[in-house]
mmCIF file of C-alpha atoms in Angstrom:
data_model
loop_
_atom_site.group_PDB
_atom_site.id
_atom_site.type_symbol
_atom_site.label_atom_id
_atom_site.label_comp_id
_atom_site.label_asym_id
_atom_site.label_seq_id
_atom_site.Cartn_x
_atom_site.Cartn_y
_atom_site.Cartn_z
ATOM 1 C CA UNK I 1 90.840 117.924 46.466
ATOM 2 C CA UNK I 2 93.669 117.912 49.004
ATOM 3 C CA UNK I 3 95.317 114.571 49.686
ATOM 4 C CA UNK I 4 96.228 113.569 53.238
ATOM 5 C CA UNK I 5 98.025 110.467 54.509
ATOM 6 C CA UNK I 6 97.291 109.282 58.063
ATOM 7 C CA UNK I 7 99.723 106.707 59.438
ATOM 8 C CA UNK I 8 98.364 104.734 62.377
ATOM 9 C CA UNK I 9 94.871 103.414 63.063
ATOM 10 C CA UNK I 10 94.323 104.223 66.733
ATOM 11 C CA UNK I 11 91.864 106.618 68.363
ATOM 12 C CA UNK I 12 93.452 109.779 66.958
ATOM 13 C CA UNK I 13 94.394 108.499 63.500
ATOM 14 C CA UNK I 14 91.028 106.944 62.748
ATOM 15 C CA UNK I 15 89.035 109.824 64.224
ATOM 16 C CA UNK I 16 91.045 112.268 62.114
ATOM 17 C CA UNK I 17 90.761 110.129 58.982
ATOM 18 C CA UNK I 18 86.990 109.810 59.347
ATOM 19 C CA UNK I 19 86.623 113.529 60.064
ATOM 20 C CA UNK I 20 88.716 114.568 57.076
ATOM 21 C CA UNK I 21 86.846 112.105 54.888
ATOM 22 C CA UNK I 22 83.533 113.713 55.868
ATOM 23 C CA UNK I 23 84.870 117.111 54.793
ATOM 24 C CA UNK I 24 85.804 115.955 51.313
ATOM 25 C CA UNK I 25 89.542 115.325 51.664
ATOM 26 C CA UNK I 26 91.100 112.429 49.818
ATOM 27 C CA UNK I 27 92.418 110.386 52.741
ATOM 28 C CA UNK I 28 94.741 107.395 52.782
ATOM 29 C CA UNK I 29 95.052 105.466 56.045
ATOM 30 C CA UNK I 30 97.999 103.180 56.762
ATOM 31 C CA UNK I 31 97.672 100.467 59.395
ATOM 32 C CA UNK I 32 100.004 97.617 60.232
ATOM 33 C CA UNK I 33 96.991 95.337 60.857
ATOM 34 C CA UNK I 34 93.669 94.583 59.227
ATOM 35 C CA UNK I 35 90.392 95.140 61.043
ATOM 36 C CA UNK I 36 90.050 91.390 61.593
ATOM 37 C CA UNK I 37 93.571 91.170 63.006
ATOM 38 C CA UNK I 38 92.820 93.996 65.426
ATOM 39 C CA UNK I 39 89.522 92.447 66.474
ATOM 40 C CA UNK I 40 91.063 89.031 67.126
ATOM 41 C CA UNK I 41 94.241 90.337 68.745
ATOM 42 C CA UNK I 42 95.287 91.332 72.232
ATOM 43 C CA UNK I 43 93.719 94.236 74.111
ATOM 44 C CA UNK I 44 95.589 97.453 73.353
ATOM 45 C CA UNK I 45 94.768 99.708 76.270
ATOM 46 C CA UNK I 46 92.575 100.737 79.094
ATOM 47 C CA UNK I 47 90.295 103.570 78.127
ATOM 48 C CA UNK I 48 87.635 105.579 79.867
ATOM 49 C CA UNK I 49 86.459 108.475 77.748
ATOM 50 C CA UNK I 50 84.804 111.387 79.467
ATOM 51 C CA UNK I 51 82.143 113.769 78.178
ATOM 52 C CA UNK I 52 84.259 116.169 76.080
ATOM 53 C CA UNK I 53 86.063 113.376 74.233
ATOM 54 C CA UNK I 54 82.835 111.449 73.685
ATOM 55 C CA UNK I 55 81.246 114.587 72.255
ATOM 56 C CA UNK I 56 83.961 114.797 69.590
ATOM 57 C CA UNK I 57 82.902 111.315 68.446
ATOM 58 C CA UNK I 58 79.228 112.302 68.515
ATOM 59 C CA UNK I 59 79.990 115.392 66.436
ATOM 60 C CA UNK I 60 81.350 113.105 63.704
ATOM 61 C CA UNK I 61 78.543 110.569 64.066
ATOM 62 C CA UNK I 62 80.972 107.757 64.868
ATOM 63 C CA UNK I 63 79.727 106.976 68.397
ATOM 64 C CA UNK I 64 78.512 103.583 67.172
ATOM 65 C CA UNK I 65 78.653 101.803 70.551
ATOM 66 C CA UNK I 66 77.167 104.489 72.790
ATOM 67 C CA UNK I 67 73.935 102.574 73.376
ATOM 68 C CA UNK I 68 75.807 99.355 74.211
ATOM 69 C CA UNK I 69 78.636 100.575 76.451
ATOM 70 C CA UNK I 70 77.949 101.006 80.185
ATOM 71 C CA UNK I 71 77.213 104.573 81.264
ATOM 72 C CA UNK I 72 79.826 105.497 83.852
ATOM 73 C CA UNK I 73 78.225 108.121 86.079
ATOM 74 C CA UNK I 74 80.771 108.358 88.884
ATOM 75 C CA UNK I 75 84.450 108.248 89.719
ATOM 76 C CA UNK I 76 85.588 107.053 93.124
ATOM 77 C CA UNK I 77 88.818 107.349 95.094
ATOM 78 C CA UNK I 78 89.848 104.845 97.750
ATOM 79 C CA UNK I 79 93.095 104.923 99.696
ATOM 80 C CA UNK I 80 94.383 101.688 101.214
ATOM 81 C CA UNK I 81 95.671 101.623 104.770
ATOM 82 C CA UNK I 82 98.527 99.289 105.767
ATOM 83 C CA UNK I 83 96.027 97.051 107.600
ATOM 84 C CA UNK I 84 93.730 96.552 104.606
ATOM 85 C CA UNK I 85 91.353 99.302 105.699
ATOM 86 C CA UNK I 86 90.054 102.233 103.627
ATOM 87 C CA UNK I 87 90.767 105.479 105.482
ATOM 88 C CA UNK I 88 89.536 107.374 102.406
ATOM 89 C CA UNK I 89 86.662 106.158 100.237
ATOM 90 C CA UNK I 90 84.293 108.328 98.207
ATOM 91 C CA UNK I 91 82.572 108.671 94.834
ATOM 92 C CA UNK I 92 82.190 111.883 92.845
ATOM 93 C CA UNK I 93 79.284 112.223 90.414
ATOM 94 C CA UNK I 94 80.152 113.076 86.800
ATOM 95 C CA UNK I 95 78.224 115.895 85.120
ATOM 96 C CA UNK I 96 78.173 113.951 81.844
ATOM 97 C CA UNK I 97 78.604 110.204 81.755
ATOM 98 C CA UNK I 98 81.815 108.509 80.636
ATOM 99 C CA UNK I 99 82.145 105.319 78.600
ATOM 100 C CA UNK I 100 84.742 102.695 77.756
ATOM 101 C CA UNK I 101 84.807 100.685 74.529
ATOM 102 C CA UNK I 102 87.498 98.063 73.983
ATOM 103 C CA UNK I 103 89.722 99.502 71.268
ATOM 104 C CA UNK I 104 89.664 96.190 69.414
ATOM 105 C CA UNK I 105 85.940 96.758 68.880
ATOM 106 C CA UNK I 106 86.182 100.459 68.096
ATOM 107 C CA UNK I 107 89.260 100.553 65.884
ATOM 108 C CA UNK I 108 88.184 97.563 63.816
ATOM 109 C CA UNK I 109 84.710 99.061 63.371
ATOM 110 C CA UNK I 110 86.018 102.504 62.484
ATOM 111 C CA UNK I 111 88.533 101.063 60.021
ATOM 112 C CA UNK I 112 85.789 99.159 58.218
ATOM 113 C CA UNK I 113 83.627 102.294 58.165
ATOM 114 C CA UNK I 114 86.493 104.309 56.660
ATOM 115 C CA UNK I 115 86.910 101.764 53.867
ATOM 116 C CA UNK I 116 83.143 101.480 53.277
ATOM 117 C CA UNK I 117 82.972 105.252 52.837
ATOM 118 C CA UNK I 118 85.540 105.120 50.068
ATOM 119 C CA UNK I 119 88.752 105.745 52.003
ATOM 120 C CA UNK I 120 92.000 104.277 50.735
ATOM 121 C CA UNK I 121 93.188 101.732 53.316
ATOM 122 C CA UNK I 122 96.771 100.454 53.082
ATOM 123 C CA UNK I 123 97.771 97.553 55.314
ATOM 124 C CA UNK I 124 101.485 98.033 55.746
ATOM 125 C CA UNK I 125 103.837 98.591 58.670
ATOM 126 C CA UNK I 126 105.303 101.933 57.649
ATOM 127 C CA UNK I 127 108.983 102.781 58.042
ATOM 128 C CA UNK I 128 110.590 106.192 57.610
ATOM 129 C CA UNK I 129 111.690 105.196 54.104
ATOM 130 C CA UNK I 130 108.065 104.460 53.190
ATOM 131 C CA UNK I 131 106.943 107.885 54.346
ATOM 132 C CA UNK I 132 109.799 109.462 52.431
ATOM 133 C CA UNK I 133 108.432 107.860 49.281
ATOM 134 C CA UNK I 134 104.723 108.461 49.956
ATOM 135 C CA UNK I 135 105.083 112.027 51.207
ATOM 136 C CA UNK I 136 105.725 113.353 47.694
ATOM 137 C CA UNK I 137 102.195 112.354 46.691
ATOM 138 C CA UNK I 138 100.365 114.009 49.596
ATOM 139 C CA UNK I 139 99.705 117.550 50.757
ATOM 140 C CA UNK I 140 100.045 116.486 54.402
ATOM 141 C CA UNK I 141 101.346 113.423 56.246
ATOM 142 C CA UNK I 142 100.095 112.829 59.794
ATOM 143 C CA UNK I 143 101.855 110.255 61.984
ATOM 144 C CA UNK I 144 99.664 108.816 64.729
ATOM 145 C CA UNK I 145 101.478 105.511 65.250
ATOM 146 C CA UNK I 146 102.904 106.014 68.723
ATOM 147 C CA UNK I 147 105.428 103.172 68.760
ATOM 148 C CA UNK I 148 108.301 101.905 66.662
ATOM 149 C CA UNK I 149 110.703 103.519 64.238
ATOM 150 C CA UNK I 150 108.487 106.428 63.203
ATOM 151 C CA UNK I 151 108.573 107.989 66.670
ATOM 152 C CA UNK I 152 112.327 108.475 66.289
ATOM 153 C CA UNK I 153 111.620 111.271 63.798
ATOM 154 C CA UNK I 154 110.261 113.416 66.626
ATOM 155 C CA UNK I 155 112.890 114.616 69.084
ATOM 156 C CA UNK I 156 112.211 114.541 72.821
ATOM 157 C CA UNK I 157 111.361 117.922 74.339
ATOM 158 C CA UNK I 158 113.412 117.773 77.534
ATOM 159 C CA UNK I 159 111.911 120.995 78.892
ATOM 160 C CA UNK I 160 108.464 119.349 78.973
ATOM 161 C CA UNK I 161 109.568 115.790 79.837
ATOM 162 C CA UNK I 162 110.740 115.583 83.462
ATOM 163 C CA UNK I 163 110.975 111.780 83.417
ATOM 164 C CA UNK I 164 113.409 109.854 81.223
ATOM 165 C CA UNK I 165 112.277 106.360 82.271
ATOM 166 C CA UNK I 166 108.975 104.630 83.065
ATOM 167 C CA UNK I 167 107.361 105.595 86.359
ATOM 168 C CA UNK I 168 104.908 102.679 86.527
ATOM 169 C CA UNK I 169 104.747 99.026 85.498
ATOM 170 C CA UNK I 170 101.361 98.434 83.867
ATOM 171 C CA UNK I 171 99.187 95.307 83.947
ATOM 172 C CA UNK I 172 95.688 95.005 82.481
ATOM 173 C CA UNK I 173 93.055 92.249 82.600
ATOM 174 C CA UNK I 174 89.594 92.348 80.969
ATOM 175 C CA UNK I 175 87.174 90.175 82.954
ATOM 176 C CA UNK I 176 83.599 88.969 83.143
ATOM 177 C CA UNK I 177 81.902 88.192 86.448
ATOM 178 C CA UNK I 178 82.992 91.111 88.646
ATOM 179 C CA UNK I 179 80.401 91.869 91.298
ATOM 180 C CA UNK I 180 79.243 95.375 92.275
ATOM 181 C CA UNK I 181 80.643 97.365 95.154
ATOM 182 C CA UNK I 182 77.947 96.798 97.812
ATOM 183 C CA UNK I 183 78.044 100.406 99.000
ATOM 184 C CA UNK I 184 77.178 101.809 95.555
ATOM 185 C CA UNK I 185 75.272 99.241 93.509
ATOM 186 C CA UNK I 186 72.917 101.689 91.770
ATOM 187 C CA UNK I 187 75.236 103.177 89.104
ATOM 188 C CA UNK I 188 78.509 102.427 87.356
ATOM 189 C CA UNK I 189 81.670 104.184 88.488
ATOM 190 C CA UNK I 190 85.379 104.030 87.776
ATOM 191 C CA UNK I 191 87.215 103.062 90.959
ATOM 192 C CA UNK I 192 90.684 104.497 91.598
ATOM 193 C CA UNK I 193 92.437 102.668 94.433
ATOM 194 C CA UNK I 194 95.628 104.238 95.766
ATOM 195 C CA UNK I 195 98.134 102.082 97.663
ATOM 196 C CA UNK I 196 100.719 104.519 99.085
ATOM 197 C CA UNK I 197 104.275 103.599 98.184
ATOM 198 C CA UNK I 198 103.129 100.627 96.093
ATOM 199 C CA UNK I 199 100.976 101.867 93.205
ATOM 200 C CA UNK I 200 97.392 102.121 92.041
ATOM 201 C CA UNK I 201 94.575 99.944 90.770
ATOM 202 C CA UNK I 202 91.759 101.113 88.502
ATOM 203 C CA UNK I 203 88.561 99.175 87.985
ATOM 204 C CA UNK I 204 86.238 100.299 85.202
ATOM 205 C CA UNK I 205 83.255 98.877 83.328
ATOM 206 C CA UNK I 206 83.712 98.509 79.594
ATOM 207 C CA UNK I 207 82.144 97.149 76.418
ATOM 208 C CA UNK I 208 84.210 94.438 74.768
ATOM 209 C CA UNK I 209 83.865 91.824 72.032
ATOM 210 C CA UNK I 210 81.594 89.715 74.232
ATOM 211 C CA UNK I 211 79.568 92.578 75.699
ATOM 212 C CA UNK I 212 79.720 94.091 79.182
ATOM 213 C CA UNK I 213 82.985 93.504 81.067
ATOM 214 C CA UNK I 214 85.286 95.159 83.594
ATOM 215 C CA UNK I 215 88.918 96.203 83.362
ATOM 216 C CA UNK I 216 91.309 95.464 86.245
ATOM 217 C CA UNK I 217 94.339 97.695 85.824
ATOM 218 C CA UNK I 218 97.378 97.730 88.123
ATOM 219 C CA UNK I 219 99.950 100.543 87.969
ATOM 220 C CA UNK I 220 102.969 99.497 90.021
ATOM 221 C CA UNK I 221 105.911 101.568 91.172
ATOM 222 C CA UNK I 222 108.951 100.005 89.429
ATOM 223 C CA UNK I 223 110.801 97.547 91.620
ATOM 224 C CA UNK I 224 107.885 97.255 94.048
ATOM 225 C CA UNK I 225 105.527 94.359 94.808
ATOM 226 C CA UNK I 226 103.313 95.113 91.787
ATOM 227 C CA UNK I 227 106.210 95.035 89.329
ATOM 228 C CA UNK I 228 105.909 91.305 88.574
ATOM 229 C CA UNK I 229 104.035 91.033 85.266
ATOM 230 C CA UNK I 230 106.778 91.442 82.653
ATOM 231 C CA UNK I 231 107.812 87.786 82.795
ATOM 232 C CA UNK I 232 104.247 86.412 82.792
ATOM 233 C CA UNK I 233 103.184 85.161 79.371
ATOM 234 C CA UNK I 234 100.216 82.966 80.259
ATOM 235 C CA UNK I 235 96.909 84.907 80.462
ATOM 236 C CA UNK I 236 95.595 82.699 83.272
ATOM 237 C CA UNK I 237 98.704 83.318 85.352
ATOM 238 C CA UNK I 238 98.382 87.041 84.649
ATOM 239 C CA UNK I 239 94.833 87.049 86.044
ATOM 240 C CA UNK I 240 95.779 84.916 89.047
ATOM 241 C CA UNK I 241 98.613 87.318 89.888
ATOM 242 C CA UNK I 242 96.253 90.283 89.487
ATOM 243 C CA UNK I 243 93.832 88.708 91.971
ATOM 244 C CA UNK I 244 96.556 87.729 94.440
ATOM 245 C CA UNK I 245 97.734 91.341 94.556
ATOM 246 C CA UNK I 246 94.151 92.549 94.999
ATOM 247 C CA UNK I 247 93.716 90.164 97.924
ATOM 248 C CA UNK I 248 96.921 91.466 99.499
ATOM 249 C CA UNK I 249 96.433 95.196 99.012
ATOM 250 C CA UNK I 250 92.765 95.841 98.149
ATOM 251 C CA UNK I 251 90.563 93.277 99.930
ATOM 252 C CA UNK I 252 87.381 95.250 99.191
ATOM 253 C CA UNK I 253 88.019 94.905 95.463
ATOM 254 C CA UNK I 254 89.090 91.278 95.799
ATOM 255 C CA UNK I 255 85.854 90.434 97.620
ATOM 256 C CA UNK I 256 83.820 91.140 94.469
ATOM 257 C CA UNK I 257 86.235 89.358 92.138
ATOM 258 C CA UNK I 258 85.829 85.768 93.361
ATOM 259 C CA UNK I 259 83.958 84.707 90.215
ATOM 260 C CA UNK I 260 85.859 86.606 87.525
ATOM 261 C CA UNK I 261 87.288 85.046 84.389
ATOM 262 C CA UNK I 262 89.111 86.579 81.452
ATOM 263 C CA UNK I 263 86.905 87.825 78.627
ATOM 264 C CA UNK I 264 89.107 86.054 76.076
ATOM 265 C CA UNK I 265 92.634 84.763 75.539
ATOM 266 C CA UNK I 266 93.719 88.239 74.370
ATOM 267 C CA UNK I 267 92.314 89.985 77.433
ATOM 268 C CA UNK I 268 95.610 90.761 79.192
ATOM 269 C CA UNK I 269 98.372 93.289 78.603
ATOM 270 C CA UNK I 270 101.546 94.328 80.429
ATOM 271 C CA UNK I 271 104.239 96.900 79.728
ATOM 272 C CA UNK I 272 105.722 100.266 80.651
ATOM 273 C CA UNK I 273 106.885 103.450 78.959
ATOM 274 C CA UNK I 274 108.356 106.779 79.931
ATOM 275 C CA UNK I 275 105.973 109.748 79.742
ATOM 276 C CA UNK I 276 107.397 111.987 77.007
ATOM 277 C CA UNK I 277 106.619 115.168 75.101
ATOM 278 C CA UNK I 278 108.219 115.353 71.663
ATOM 279 C CA UNK I 279 108.736 118.033 69.061
ATOM 280 C CA UNK I 280 105.760 117.853 66.700
ATOM 281 C CA UNK I 281 107.461 118.278 63.328
ATOM 282 C CA UNK I 282 109.406 115.366 61.869
ATOM 283 C CA UNK I 283 111.759 115.787 58.932
ATOM 284 C CA UNK I 284 112.163 113.030 56.384
ATOM 285 C CA UNK I 285 115.519 112.200 54.722
ATOM 286 C CA UNK I 286 114.341 113.904 51.521
ATOM 287 C CA UNK I 287 113.472 117.060 53.453
ATOM 288 C CA UNK I 288 109.733 116.469 53.566
ATOM 289 C CA UNK I 289 107.840 117.220 56.761
ATOM 290 C CA UNK I 290 105.387 115.139 58.779
ATOM 291 C CA UNK I 291 103.230 116.162 61.743
ATOM 292 C CA UNK I 292 103.043 114.002 64.869
ATOM 293 C CA UNK I 293 99.631 113.305 66.393
ATOM 294 C CA UNK I 294 98.473 112.509 69.946
ATOM 295 C CA UNK I 295 100.684 109.872 71.669
ATOM 296 C CA UNK I 296 103.456 110.392 69.118
ATOM 297 C CA UNK I 297 104.071 113.869 70.497
ATOM 298 C CA UNK I 298 102.475 113.802 73.964
ATOM 299 C CA UNK I 299 102.597 110.403 75.683
ATOM 300 C CA UNK I 300 101.375 110.417 79.284
ATOM 301 C CA UNK I 301 101.374 107.600 81.788
ATOM 302 C CA UNK I 302 97.794 106.218 81.947
ATOM 303 C CA UNK I 303 97.612 107.025 85.674
ATOM 304 C CA UNK I 304 95.075 109.827 85.134
ATOM 305 C CA UNK I 305 93.112 108.020 82.430
ATOM 306 C CA UNK I 306 93.759 110.630 79.770
ATOM 307 C CA UNK I 307 95.181 108.650 76.833
ATOM 308 C CA UNK I 308 92.093 108.127 74.684
ATOM 309 C CA UNK I 309 90.643 111.447 75.850
ATOM 310 C CA UNK I 310 93.772 113.292 74.749
ATOM 311 C CA UNK I 311 93.811 111.398 71.447
ATOM 312 C CA UNK I 312 90.229 112.455 70.743
ATOM 313 C CA UNK I 313 90.894 116.072 71.718
ATOM 314 C CA UNK I 314 94.056 116.155 69.597
ATOM 315 C CA UNK I 315 92.223 114.771 66.571
ATOM 316 C CA UNK I 316 89.451 117.353 66.981
ATOM 317 C CA UNK I 317 91.947 120.193 67.350
ATOM 318 C CA UNK I 318 94.020 119.098 64.339
ATOM 319 C CA UNK I 319 90.874 118.653 62.233
ATOM 320 C CA UNK I 320 89.847 122.241 62.976
ATOM 321 C CA UNK I 321 93.334 123.526 62.073
ATOM 322 C CA UNK I 322 93.377 121.589 58.804
ATOM 323 C CA UNK I 323 89.927 122.829 57.792
ATOM 324 C CA UNK I 324 90.864 126.425 58.600
ATOM 325 C CA UNK I 325 94.016 126.162 56.494
ATOM 326 C CA UNK I 326 92.021 125.841 53.276
ATOM 327 C CA UNK I 327 94.319 125.658 50.270
ATOM 328 C CA UNK I 328 97.388 127.155 51.954
ATOM 329 C CA UNK I 329 100.475 124.952 52.342
ATOM 330 C CA UNK I 330 100.910 122.711 55.372
ATOM 331 C CA UNK I 331 104.390 124.062 56.111
ATOM 332 C CA UNK I 332 106.548 123.779 59.230
ATOM 333 C CA UNK I 333 105.187 126.989 60.714
ATOM 334 C CA UNK I 334 101.618 125.762 60.330
ATOM 335 C CA UNK I 335 102.528 122.377 61.820
ATOM 336 C CA UNK I 336 104.065 123.999 64.887
ATOM 337 C CA UNK I 337 101.107 126.334 65.382
ATOM 338 C CA UNK I 338 98.709 123.387 64.987
ATOM 339 C CA UNK I 339 100.510 121.545 67.755
ATOM 340 C CA UNK I 340 100.691 124.687 69.909
ATOM 341 C CA UNK I 341 96.925 125.004 69.671
ATOM 342 C CA UNK I 342 96.516 121.433 70.927
ATOM 343 C CA UNK I 343 99.198 121.983 73.593
ATOM 344 C CA UNK I 344 96.923 124.509 75.315
ATOM 345 C CA UNK I 345 94.778 121.504 76.212
ATOM 346 C CA UNK I 346 97.533 118.885 76.489
ATOM 347 C CA UNK I 347 99.724 120.860 78.882
ATOM 348 C CA UNK I 348 97.163 120.524 81.653
ATOM 349 C CA UNK I 349 97.148 116.744 81.244
ATOM 350 C CA UNK I 350 100.945 116.572 81.277
ATOM 351 C CA UNK I 351 101.185 118.726 84.410
ATOM 352 C CA UNK I 352 98.545 116.723 86.257
ATOM 353 C CA UNK I 353 99.807 113.274 85.275
ATOM 354 C CA UNK I 354 103.405 114.056 86.129
ATOM 355 C CA UNK I 355 102.283 115.475 89.487
ATOM 356 C CA UNK I 356 100.298 112.329 90.295
ATOM 357 C CA UNK I 357 103.267 110.095 89.499
ATOM 358 C CA UNK I 358 105.160 111.638 92.402
ATOM 359 C CA UNK I 359 104.288 111.117 96.091
ATOM 360 C CA UNK I 360 101.415 113.510 96.863
ATOM 361 C CA UNK I 361 102.185 116.600 98.974
ATOM 362 C CA UNK I 362 100.210 117.282 102.139
ATOM 363 C CA UNK I 363 97.724 119.697 100.580
ATOM 364 C CA UNK I 364 96.788 117.128 97.912
ATOM 365 C CA UNK I 365 96.272 114.483 100.591
ATOM 366 C CA UNK I 366 94.024 116.949 102.414
ATOM 367 C CA UNK I 367 92.074 117.562 99.199
ATOM 368 C CA UNK I 368 91.568 113.856 98.528
ATOM 369 C CA UNK I 369 90.613 113.291 102.135
ATOM 370 C CA UNK I 370 88.071 116.129 102.031
ATOM 371 C CA UNK I 371 86.189 114.356 99.246
ATOM 372 C CA UNK I 372 84.862 111.954 101.873
ATOM 373 C CA UNK I 373 83.277 114.742 103.919
ATOM 374 C CA UNK I 374 82.365 117.270 101.227
ATOM 375 C CA UNK I 375 80.466 115.906 98.227
ATOM 376 C CA UNK I 376 81.101 119.031 96.092
ATOM 377 C CA UNK I 377 84.863 118.404 96.496
ATOM 378 C CA UNK I 378 84.460 114.784 95.380
ATOM 379 C CA UNK I 379 82.339 115.888 92.412
ATOM 380 C CA UNK I 380 84.767 118.584 91.311
ATOM 381 C CA UNK I 381 87.770 116.271 91.497
ATOM 382 C CA UNK I 382 85.895 113.593 89.518
ATOM 383 C CA UNK I 383 84.954 116.073 86.789
ATOM 384 C CA UNK I 384 88.570 117.221 86.497
ATOM 385 C CA UNK I 385 89.149 113.955 84.633
ATOM 386 C CA UNK I 386 87.059 115.507 81.858
ATOM 387 C CA UNK I 387 88.539 118.999 82.224
ATOM 388 C CA UNK I 388 92.036 118.846 83.755
ATOM 389 C CA UNK I 389 92.449 122.620 83.234
ATOM 390 C CA UNK I 390 90.205 123.169 86.274
ATOM 391 C CA UNK I 391 92.909 121.671 88.511
ATOM 392 C CA UNK I 392 94.839 124.932 88.184
ATOM 393 C CA UNK I 393 92.172 126.478 90.403
ATOM 394 C CA UNK I 394 92.403 124.144 93.397
ATOM 395 C CA UNK I 395 95.002 121.362 93.086
ATOM 396 C CA UNK I 396 98.614 122.457 92.632
ATOM 397 C CA UNK I 397 99.163 125.316 95.055
ATOM 398 C CA UNK I 398 98.610 124.802 98.795
ATOM 399 C CA UNK I 399 97.051 128.241 99.229
ATOM 400 C CA UNK I 400 94.508 127.644 96.462
ATOM 401 C CA UNK I 401 93.687 124.196 97.850
ATOM 402 C CA UNK I 402 93.198 125.513 101.370
ATOM 403 C CA UNK I 403 91.079 128.403 100.114
ATOM 404 C CA UNK I 404 88.902 126.095 98.058
ATOM 405 C CA UNK I 405 88.396 123.620 100.910
ATOM 406 C CA UNK I 406 87.501 126.439 103.300
ATOM 407 C CA UNK I 407 85.004 127.760 100.771
ATOM 408 C CA UNK I 408 83.508 124.270 100.212
ATOM 409 C CA UNK I 409 83.223 123.666 103.976
ATOM 410 C CA UNK I 410 81.568 127.042 104.507
ATOM 411 C CA UNK I 411 78.987 126.298 101.828
ATOM 412 C CA UNK I 412 77.704 123.207 103.641
#
């Protein structure tokens, strides 16, 4: 029986550990927190998982909260005018519903499931020296802890990382009491609000520790009016600031937020990080090798909502590569080819996210605007959140965008 060590208990690490466990591998999982500490801690992310990523969980039978989490059937784009108006406002219908589950709920539940199924769970904040020691006892070491000292083992790939500093300041609040958008009360949708030159706000339904909730998520251009959360430590002040900025820039969202309250004392989060692609193979001081997973090697800004989706897709891709390897050694060549296989999916996310971080060119503005007149355009753009590879066909090149819009208009 091959022995595998997974370091990090997030979406990718736990999904991989549970998948490997089901296929008979002897798996050890290292986490710096217990399940109870995760469950009672601060929110860790925003997450909206689309059909493909959700299917990877279903394939492993670990979609434990699917019946409880809201079914997100649409994705809407609104663009704020300087006078508080909405010159662009539309909703695209998703082909398969999306869902969001608070990672405190999911990761704690998955960790307990892993242990109940006989997995070896080690609660320890791993350093490079720890991995150097442990690696001698395992056939493969996978690093899925995307922060801290371990990331330093994986060098930045400058050719795939155009930004060397954060492009957005992030601020999250989980709330109860958000009212529906009056124009679309009949189904749940993620709402993407664009404030040109200022930033973006995303509003999405989720399932949290106390049941149904909504996530209010600001992405502010550094140095701008939204970049004010770093110094706020009090959760109540964080929410009040979130609402004040909604009132100023997005009055239609503020109008349905007059009764909101935080889901819990840990329901806020703020921070920033530079989107980075790293080399996938890390070398330990003793010469041993480790393979980076998901955010460790491809960390995107959450602007396009791809973090948990990419983590799920990476875990599924790596699982397939490990199973196909059989009894052959997990050497550097295999590690690189395993990452390259995942990169065929990840590269589309990186290209799209980095493009959206920059001011949109005219043809993209035309595309977003067309979603309000042509429902098929709105639907296709919404479903690109599940399959970003489709954007190659209509998003990046002006000629392709114009051709697609002409075709969509002619089909009316």
